[in-house]
Tab-separated table of C-alpha atoms in Angstrom:
chain	number	residue	atom	x	y	z
E	26	MET	CA	-1.707	5.076	-2.279
E	27	THR	CA	-2.021	3.683	-5.808
E	28	GLU	CA	0.127	0.618	-5.143
E	29	ASN	CA	-2.097	-0.267	-2.167
E	30	LEU	CA	-5.253	-0.416	-4.295
E	31	TRP	CA	-4.365	-3.792	-5.803
E	32	PRO	CA	-3.985	-5.614	-2.435
E	33	VAL	CA	-7.215	-3.956	-1.245
E	34	ALA	CA	-9.029	-5.183	-4.353
E	35	GLN	CA	-7.701	-8.702	-3.775
E	36	GLN	CA	-8.896	-8.710	-0.169
E	37	THR	CA	-12.325	-7.406	-1.176
E	38	VAL	CA	-12.899	-10.025	-3.866
E	39	ALA	CA	-11.484	-12.851	-1.732
E	40	ALA	CA	-13.626	-11.966	1.308
E	41	THR	CA	-16.751	-11.734	-0.841
E	42	LEU	CA	-15.979	-15.113	-2.391
E	43	SER	CA	-15.496	-16.658	1.064
E	44	TRP	CA	-18.864	-15.326	2.199
E	45	TRP	CA	-20.598	-16.626	-0.942
E	46	ILE	CA	-19.126	-20.132	-0.620
E	47	ALA	CA	-19.939	-20.348	3.090
E	48	ARG	CA	-23.499	-19.098	2.547
E	49	HIS	CA	-24.509	-20.883	-0.641
E	50	VAL	CA	-22.276	-23.965	-0.793
E	51	ILE	CA	-21.842	-24.925	2.876
E	52	HIS	CA	-25.181	-23.279	3.824
E	53	HIS	CA	-24.042	-21.467	6.953
E	54	HIS	CA	-26.750	-18.945	7.859
E	55	GLN	CA	-24.244	-16.547	9.468
E	56	PRO	CA	-20.977	-17.162	7.600
E	57	VAL	CA	-19.092	-14.248	9.126
E	58	PHE	CA	-15.936	-16.106	10.122
E	59	ALA	CA	-15.025	-17.299	6.624
E	60	PRO	CA	-14.528	-13.787	5.162
E	61	ILE	CA	-12.957	-12.613	8.429
E	62	THR	CA	-10.367	-15.379	8.159
E	63	THR	CA	-9.666	-14.437	4.549
E	64	LEU	CA	-9.230	-10.759	5.415
E	65	VAL	CA	-6.935	-11.420	8.375
E	66	ALA	CA	-4.821	-13.829	6.328
E	67	LEU	CA	-4.392	-11.438	3.404
E	68	ASN	CA	-3.965	-8.297	5.514
E	69	THR	CA	-0.225	-8.644	5.936
E	70	ALA	CA	2.924	-8.028	3.915
E	71	ARG	CA	3.243	-9.845	0.603
E	72	GLY	CA	5.232	-12.995	1.143
E	73	GLY	CA	3.708	-13.661	4.554
E	74	ARG	CA	0.044	-14.053	3.628
E	75	GLY	CA	0.055	-17.834	3.262
E	76	THR	CA	1.827	-18.239	6.585
E	77	ASN	CA	-0.691	-15.900	8.192
E	78	ALA	CA	-3.571	-18.060	6.934
E	79	VAL	CA	-2.037	-21.218	8.399
E	80	ARG	CA	-1.410	-19.492	11.742
E	81	PHE	CA	-5.006	-18.291	11.867
E	82	VAL	CA	-6.420	-21.776	11.269
E	83	ALA	CA	-4.012	-23.325	13.783
E	84	GLY	CA	-5.288	-20.938	16.446
E	85	VAL	CA	-8.946	-21.638	15.673
E	86	VAL	CA	-8.498	-25.417	15.699
E	87	ALA	CA	-6.467	-25.322	18.924
E	88	GLY	CA	-9.061	-23.141	20.644
E	89	VAL	CA	-12.032	-25.318	19.667
E	90	LEU	CA	-10.327	-28.592	20.592
E	91	VAL	CA	-9.279	-27.253	23.993
E	92	ALA	CA	-12.789	-25.884	24.587
E	93	GLU	CA	-14.364	-29.256	23.821
E	94	ALA	CA	-12.023	-30.929	26.294
E	95	ALA	CA	-12.749	-28.294	28.963
E	96	VAL	CA	-16.530	-28.641	28.558
E	97	ALA	CA	-16.292	-32.429	28.704
E	98	LEU	CA	-14.247	-32.156	31.906
E	99	LEU	CA	-16.074	-29.380	33.791
E	100	GLY	CA	-19.303	-28.734	31.925
E	101	PRO	CA	-20.400	-25.205	30.936
E	102	GLY	CA	-19.635	-22.323	33.294
E	103	TYR	CA	-17.201	-19.569	34.197
E	104	PRO	CA	-14.408	-21.893	35.350
E	105	THR	CA	-14.668	-23.706	32.024
E	106	ILE	CA	-14.199	-20.495	30.046
E	107	ALA	CA	-11.200	-19.510	32.168
E	108	LEU	CA	-9.598	-22.928	31.813
E	109	ALA	CA	-10.334	-23.101	28.073
E	110	VAL	CA	-8.818	-19.684	27.375
E	111	PHE	CA	-5.744	-20.439	29.479
E	112	LEU	CA	-5.119	-23.813	27.847
E	113	ALA	CA	-5.893	-22.470	24.355
E	114	ILE	CA	-3.247	-19.772	24.677
E	115	LEU	CA	-0.772	-22.326	26.015
E	116	ALA	CA	-1.548	-24.581	23.050
E	117	ALA	CA	-0.959	-21.657	20.690
E	118	LEU	CA	2.397	-21.043	22.344
E	119	VAL	CA	3.328	-24.677	21.752
E	120	VAL	CA	2.536	-24.466	18.020
E	121	GLY	CA	4.526	-21.286	17.454
E	122	GLY	CA	3.360	-18.527	19.763
E	123	GLU	CA	2.494	-15.999	17.043
E	124	ARG	CA	0.092	-13.291	18.165
E	125	VAL	CA	-2.556	-14.096	15.559
E	126	THR	CA	-2.488	-17.779	16.596
E	127	MET	CA	-2.800	-16.951	20.295
E	128	ALA	CA	-5.620	-14.472	19.709
E	129	GLN	CA	-7.646	-16.839	17.535
E	130	ALA	CA	-7.126	-19.739	19.927
E	131	ALA	CA	-8.480	-17.693	22.836
E	132	VAL	CA	-11.400	-16.247	20.846
E	133	SER	CA	-12.383	-19.660	19.478
E	134	ALA	CA	-12.289	-21.166	22.960
E	135	VAL	CA	-14.623	-18.451	24.274
E	136	ILE	CA	-17.038	-18.922	21.354
E	137	ALA	CA	-17.061	-22.696	21.696
E	138	VAL	CA	-17.708	-22.629	25.455
E	139	GLY	CA	-20.014	-19.612	25.505
E	140	THR	CA	-22.261	-20.386	22.527
E	141	GLY	CA	-21.914	-24.134	22.243
E	142	ILE	CA	-19.532	-26.628	20.729
E	143	GLN	CA	-21.468	-26.611	17.449
E	144	ALA	CA	-20.683	-22.911	17.030
E	145	GLY	CA	-17.027	-23.688	17.609
E	146	SER	CA	-17.101	-26.492	15.058
E	147	ASN	CA	-18.769	-24.215	12.521
E	148	ARG	CA	-16.019	-21.695	13.145
E	149	VAL	CA	-13.389	-24.327	12.312
E	150	VAL	CA	-15.155	-25.022	9.016
E	151	ASP	CA	-15.382	-21.296	8.250
E	152	ALA	CA	-11.733	-20.796	9.173
E	153	LEU	CA	-10.645	-23.642	6.905
E	154	LEU	CA	-12.749	-22.231	4.082
E	155	GLY	CA	-11.511	-18.673	4.570
E	156	ALA	CA	-7.897	-19.798	4.818
E	157	GLY	CA	-8.297	-21.940	1.717
E	158	VAL	CA	-9.539	-18.963	-0.286
E	159	ALA	CA	-6.675	-16.848	1.077
E	160	LEU	CA	-4.144	-19.515	0.072
E	161	VAL	CA	-5.561	-19.735	-3.452
E	162	PHE	CA	-5.275	-15.961	-3.830
E	163	SER	CA	-1.845	-15.616	-2.196
E	164	GLN	CA	-0.082	-18.742	-3.474
E	165	LEU	CA	-1.720	-19.552	-6.833
E	166	LEU	CA	-3.483	-16.563	-8.364
E	167	PHE	CA	-1.438	-13.628	-7.074
E	168	PRO	CA	1.769	-14.906	-5.435
E	169	ALA	CA	4.387	-12.467	-4.214
E	170	HIS	CA	7.429	-12.112	-6.461
E	171	PRO	CA	10.400	-13.133	-4.267
E	172	LEU	CA	12.958	-10.903	-5.992
E	173	ALA	CA	10.582	-7.942	-5.953
E	174	LEU	CA	10.278	-8.310	-2.170
E	175	LEU	CA	14.066	-8.323	-1.824
E	176	ARG	CA	14.729	-5.467	-4.230
E	177	ARG	CA	12.167	-3.215	-2.594
E	178	ALA	CA	13.797	-3.754	0.808
E	179	GLU	CA	17.303	-3.355	-0.650
E	180	SER	CA	16.315	-0.063	-2.248
E	181	GLY	CA	15.015	1.384	1.016
E	182	THR	CA	18.100	0.276	2.939
E	183	LEU	CA	20.528	1.685	0.376
E	184	ALA	CA	18.649	4.997	0.254
E	185	ASP	CA	18.818	5.365	4.045
E	186	LEU	CA	22.538	4.557	4.121
E	187	ALA	CA	23.143	7.046	1.302
E	188	GLU	CA	21.345	9.747	3.265
E	189	ALA	CA	23.346	8.925	6.391
E	190	LEU	CA	26.626	9.444	4.513
E	191	ALA	CA	25.291	12.651	2.936
E	192	LEU	CA	24.479	13.953	6.410
E	193	THR	CA	28.005	13.044	7.499
E	194	VAL	CA	29.358	15.288	4.757
E	195	ARG	CA	27.072	18.115	5.869
E	196	ALA	CA	28.178	17.655	9.472
E	197	VAL	CA	31.816	17.962	8.386
E	198	ASP	CA	31.104	21.027	6.261
E	199	GLY	CA	28.902	22.768	8.822
E	200	GLY	CA	30.453	21.622	12.070
E	201	ASP	CA	27.087	21.965	13.752
E	202	ALA	CA	26.432	19.747	16.779
E	203	GLY	CA	22.729	19.490	15.949
E	204	GLN	CA	23.565	18.325	12.443
E	205	ARG	CA	25.880	15.709	13.920
E	206	GLU	CA	23.120	14.398	16.193
E	207	TRP	CA	20.818	14.171	13.160
E	208	THR	CA	23.389	11.922	11.519
E	209	TRP	CA	23.320	9.486	14.428
E	210	GLU	CA	19.533	9.445	14.438
E	211	HIS	CA	19.461	8.678	10.740
E	212	LEU	CA	21.961	5.863	11.160
E	213	ARG	CA	19.689	4.346	13.782
E	214	ALA	CA	16.815	4.567	11.294
E	215	ALA	CA	18.996	2.803	8.743
E	216	TYR	CA	19.554	-0.039	11.199
E	217	ALA	CA	15.779	-0.335	11.630
E	218	ARG	CA	15.564	-0.601	7.848
E	219	LEU	CA	18.116	-3.426	7.960
E	220	ALA	CA	15.779	-5.294	10.301
E	221	GLU	CA	13.020	-4.889	7.711
E	222	LEU	CA	15.411	-6.248	5.098
E	223	GLY	CA	15.892	-9.342	7.239
E	224	GLU	CA	12.122	-9.843	7.296
E	225	ALA	CA	11.982	-9.386	3.518
E	226	ARG	CA	14.646	-12.058	3.082
E	227	ALA	CA	12.582	-14.461	5.175
E	228	ASP	CA	9.384	-13.615	3.266
E	229	ALA	CA	11.115	-14.027	-0.094
E	230	GLY	CA	12.435	-17.425	0.912
E	231	THR	CA	8.981	-18.479	2.084
E	232	ALA	CA	7.372	-17.313	-1.159
E	233	ALA	CA	9.921	-19.202	-3.250
E	234	ARG	CA	9.429	-22.408	-1.263
E	235	ARG	CA	5.662	-22.448	-0.883
E	236	SER	CA	4.140	-20.905	-3.987
E	237	PRO	CA	3.811	-23.479	-6.813
E	238	VAL	CA	4.572	-20.725	-9.319
E	239	TRP	CA	8.169	-20.568	-8.051
E	240	TRP	CA	8.825	-24.225	-7.277
E	241	GLY	CA	12.094	-25.438	-8.756
E	242	ARG	CA	13.400	-21.894	-9.297
E	243	ARG	CA	14.797	-20.954	-5.905
E	244	GLU	CA	18.443	-20.470	-6.938
E	245	PRO	CA	18.064	-16.819	-8.096
E	246	VAL	CA	16.209	-15.966	-4.887
E	247	GLU	CA	18.822	-17.618	-2.679
E	248	ARG	CA	21.636	-15.853	-4.550
E	249	GLU	CA	20.033	-12.415	-4.253
E	250	SER	CA	19.252	-13.111	-0.599
E	251	ARG	CA	22.963	-13.696	0.008
E	252	TYR	CA	23.745	-10.362	-1.654
E	253	ALA	CA	21.083	-8.665	0.481
E	254	ALA	CA	22.581	-10.170	3.636
E	255	GLY	CA	25.763	-8.258	2.822
E	256	LEU	CA	23.909	-4.999	3.414
E	257	ASP	CA	24.166	-5.733	7.144
E	258	LEU	CA	27.937	-5.422	6.781
E	259	LEU	CA	27.524	-2.328	4.623
E	260	GLY	CA	25.428	-0.710	7.350
E	261	ALA	CA	28.113	-1.442	9.937
E	262	SER	CA	30.778	-0.061	7.591
E	263	CYS	CA	28.829	3.162	7.044
E	264	LEU	CA	28.512	3.604	10.808
E	265	THR	CA	32.251	3.018	11.210
E	266	LEU	CA	33.054	5.516	8.459
E	267	THR	CA	30.807	8.172	9.969
E	268	ARG	CA	32.254	7.706	13.449
E	269	THR	CA	35.887	7.744	12.334
E	270	VAL	CA	35.533	10.760	10.041
E	271	LEU	CA	33.697	12.839	12.642
E	272	ALA	CA	36.331	11.885	15.240
E	273	LEU	CA	39.135	13.488	13.188
E	274	ASP	CA	40.583	16.912	13.818
E	275	PRO	CA	38.624	19.580	11.920
E	276	GLY	CA	41.492	20.173	9.524
E	277	ARG	CA	41.681	16.500	8.539
E	278	ARG	CA	37.953	15.810	8.193
E	279	ALA	CA	37.634	17.796	4.987
E	280	ASP	CA	40.204	15.535	3.297
E	281	PHE	CA	37.694	12.679	3.479
E	282	THR	CA	34.669	14.661	2.313
E	283	PRO	CA	35.083	13.867	-1.434
E	284	ALA	CA	35.264	10.111	-0.800
E	285	VAL	CA	32.296	10.079	1.593
E	286	ALA	CA	30.214	12.259	-0.730
E	287	GLU	CA	30.953	10.006	-3.709
E	288	LEU	CA	30.022	6.916	-1.693
E	289	SER	CA	26.737	8.575	-0.747
E	290	ARG	CA	25.973	9.289	-4.416
E	291	THR	CA	26.949	5.717	-5.297
E	292	LEU	CA	24.528	4.218	-2.795
E	293	ARG	CA	21.759	6.578	-3.890
E	294	SER	CA	22.140	5.610	-7.546
E	295	LEU	CA	22.190	1.928	-6.593
E	296	ALA	CA	19.037	2.377	-4.501
E	297	ALA	CA	17.159	3.621	-7.574
E	298	ALA	CA	17.472	0.249	-9.357
E	299	PRO	CA	19.327	-2.393	-7.326
E	300	GLY	CA	18.402	-5.136	-9.789
E	301	ASP	CA	19.678	-3.401	-12.925
E	302	HIS	CA	22.950	-4.772	-14.302
E	303	ALA	CA	24.142	-1.449	-15.725
E	304	VAL	CA	23.375	0.329	-12.458
E	305	ARG	CA	25.332	-2.275	-10.494
E	306	GLN	CA	28.273	-1.996	-12.871
E	307	ARG	CA	28.293	1.777	-12.576
E	308	ALA	CA	27.997	1.563	-8.778
E	309	ALA	CA	31.037	-0.716	-8.608
E	310	GLU	CA	33.067	1.713	-10.703
E	311	ARG	CA	31.963	4.716	-8.659
E	312	ALA	CA	32.740	2.950	-5.384
E	313	LEU	CA	36.260	2.197	-6.583
E	314	GLY	CA	36.560	5.805	-7.686
E	315	ALA	CA	35.590	6.879	-4.173
E	316	ALA	CA	38.354	4.691	-2.758
E	317	ALA	CA	40.837	6.558	-4.945
E	318	LEU	CA	39.528	9.880	-3.583
E	319	ALA	CA	40.481	8.976	-0.018
E	320	PRO	CA	43.718	10.691	1.042
E	321	ALA	CA	46.900	8.654	0.886
E	322	LEU	CA	48.369	7.861	4.285
E	323	ALA	CA	51.860	9.065	5.090
E	324	ASP	CA	54.284	7.193	7.319
E	325	GLY	CA	53.479	7.783	10.959
E	326	GLU	CA	49.922	8.907	10.182
E	327	ALA	CA	47.684	9.225	13.226
E	328	ALA	CA	45.664	6.153	14.134
E	329	GLU	CA	42.402	8.102	13.789
E	330	THR	CA	43.215	9.003	10.175
E	331	ALA	CA	44.159	5.421	9.369
E	332	ALA	CA	40.845	4.268	10.857
E	333	ALA	CA	38.907	6.692	8.646
E	334	ALA	CA	40.778	5.470	5.562
E	335	THR	CA	39.980	1.895	6.549
E	336	GLY	CA	36.327	2.912	6.915
E	337	VAL	CA	36.272	4.116	3.305
E	338	THR	CA	37.800	0.838	2.142
E	339	MET	CA	35.276	-1.203	4.125
E	340	VAL	CA	32.323	0.609	2.559
E	341	VAL	CA	33.795	0.161	-0.920
E	342	LEU	CA	34.389	-3.560	-0.415
E	343	ASP	CA	30.876	-4.059	0.944
E	344	VAL	CA	29.348	-2.252	-2.046
E	345	LEU	CA	31.364	-4.466	-4.393
E	346	ALA	CA	30.229	-7.568	-2.509
E	347	PHE	CA	26.585	-6.514	-2.802
E	348	VAL	CA	26.761	-6.049	-6.574
E	349	GLY	CA	28.428	-9.439	-6.977
E	350	VAL	CA	32.152	-8.782	-7.372
E	351	PRO	CA	34.213	-11.677	-5.923
E	352	ALA	CA	36.079	-10.709	-2.758
E	353	ASP	CA	39.576	-11.348	-4.142
E	354	GLU	CA	38.890	-9.261	-7.256
E	355	ALA	CA	37.434	-6.465	-5.132
E	356	ARG	CA	40.478	-6.320	-2.850
E	357	ALA	CA	42.835	-6.375	-5.833
E	358	ALA	CA	40.972	-3.492	-7.494
E	359	VAL	CA	41.100	-1.401	-4.305
E	360	ARG	CA	44.831	-2.023	-3.903
E	361	ALA	CA	45.485	-1.125	-7.549
E	362	ARG	CA	43.311	2.024	-7.265
E	363	THR	CA	41.528	1.092	-10.475
E	364	THR	CA	37.858	1.351	-11.420
E	365	ARG	CA	38.054	-1.529	-13.882
E	366	VAL	CA	36.049	-4.412	-12.521
E	367	ARG	CA	33.392	-6.593	-14.081
E	368	VAL	CA	30.052	-7.148	-12.377
E	369	GLY	CA	28.112	-10.289	-13.242
E	370	ALA	CA	24.465	-10.195	-14.251
E	371	PRO	CA	22.162	-9.943	-11.219
E	372	PRO	CA	19.688	-12.746	-10.497
E	373	THR	CA	16.424	-12.596	-12.437
E	374	LEU	CA	13.143	-14.430	-12.046
E	375	ARG	CA	10.521	-13.754	-14.695
E	376	TRP	CA	6.817	-14.385	-14.507
E	377	THR	CA	6.792	-15.560	-18.116
E	378	SER	CA	8.995	-18.554	-17.311
E	379	ALA	CA	6.417	-19.910	-14.859
E	380	PRO	CA	2.940	-21.273	-15.593
E	381	ARG	CA	0.453	-18.481	-15.038
E	382	LEU	CA	-2.439	-19.405	-12.799
E	383	GLY	CA	-4.003	-15.988	-12.402
E	384	GLY	CA	-3.986	-12.416	-13.553
E	385	GLY	CA	-2.945	-9.194	-11.946
E	386	PRO	CA	-0.369	-6.504	-12.476
E	387	ARG	CA	3.200	-7.704	-12.614
E	388	ARG	CA	6.195	-5.732	-11.442
E	389	ARG	CA	9.681	-6.305	-12.689
E	390	ALA	CA	12.073	-7.568	-10.062
């Protein structure tokens, strides 16, 4: 609740400013569309607000232009509205097909045909004004921190994967079919979280490219985004580990419980502060310790047991990749059954190293 108050305050001030400019500077008597544009543009996840503003304006402009052409061709009337809406939505599809663009194109076409072209033209001016205010707020005064976007998504993904492995341990200990089904459901939720991580990576990249505050400092964001992409592999490895362990004979499952439990604790600790160097170092050491807890395979070991052991190794290697350990060093450490490995400093991107163009609370990334 508290963390949502700041975005709400931004939207309130920005919408009020849009109304004031439209009313007292441009002298629109009913300047409702300027603040509406600002609110729609800013009412989305941080990192996507600037893009939302551009999509909104693109829809409005497309709708008004199509409406003008339809009126010139057919004159006012019901067929004109139908044609204008149809062509406006098609035009929105051509320029990207986002829902907000399609909706605004259709609405603007209806307004332009139904109330007159002048009303449509005024709406374009209001939309440009409202989007401009939204861009100033989202890109100059209060831009999203790219690494903060990534780390927040990483934390949620790691926490869900940690819980999935913890539930695997409980399923092994309890042997309850309902508990086992809960594990699968939670793994599916973790995959949904991975989809959100993909969106966060895209938003972080957009913020780093488009906000002047971050221009020329994209390397840390790109590096952390590559680490975050590795969580897709970690999710697949956790699913493999869960499936292979639960497929073992009851007597053999318990042999893997210590390793799976330690991996769960490792991911949970990493989720608490994925951008902290000491936390990453400790996570790497704990992951390697979990690899050592997996039972050694005897000659002629069953294929199912070998698959479970491989699952442990895969999770360990993916954790090491996420915290920044080179692949060859990670494999060597697993083979040597050692916990001695050095993790490089994670990417950082500080507000203080950029020119400040506005105030607002700052969160560490």
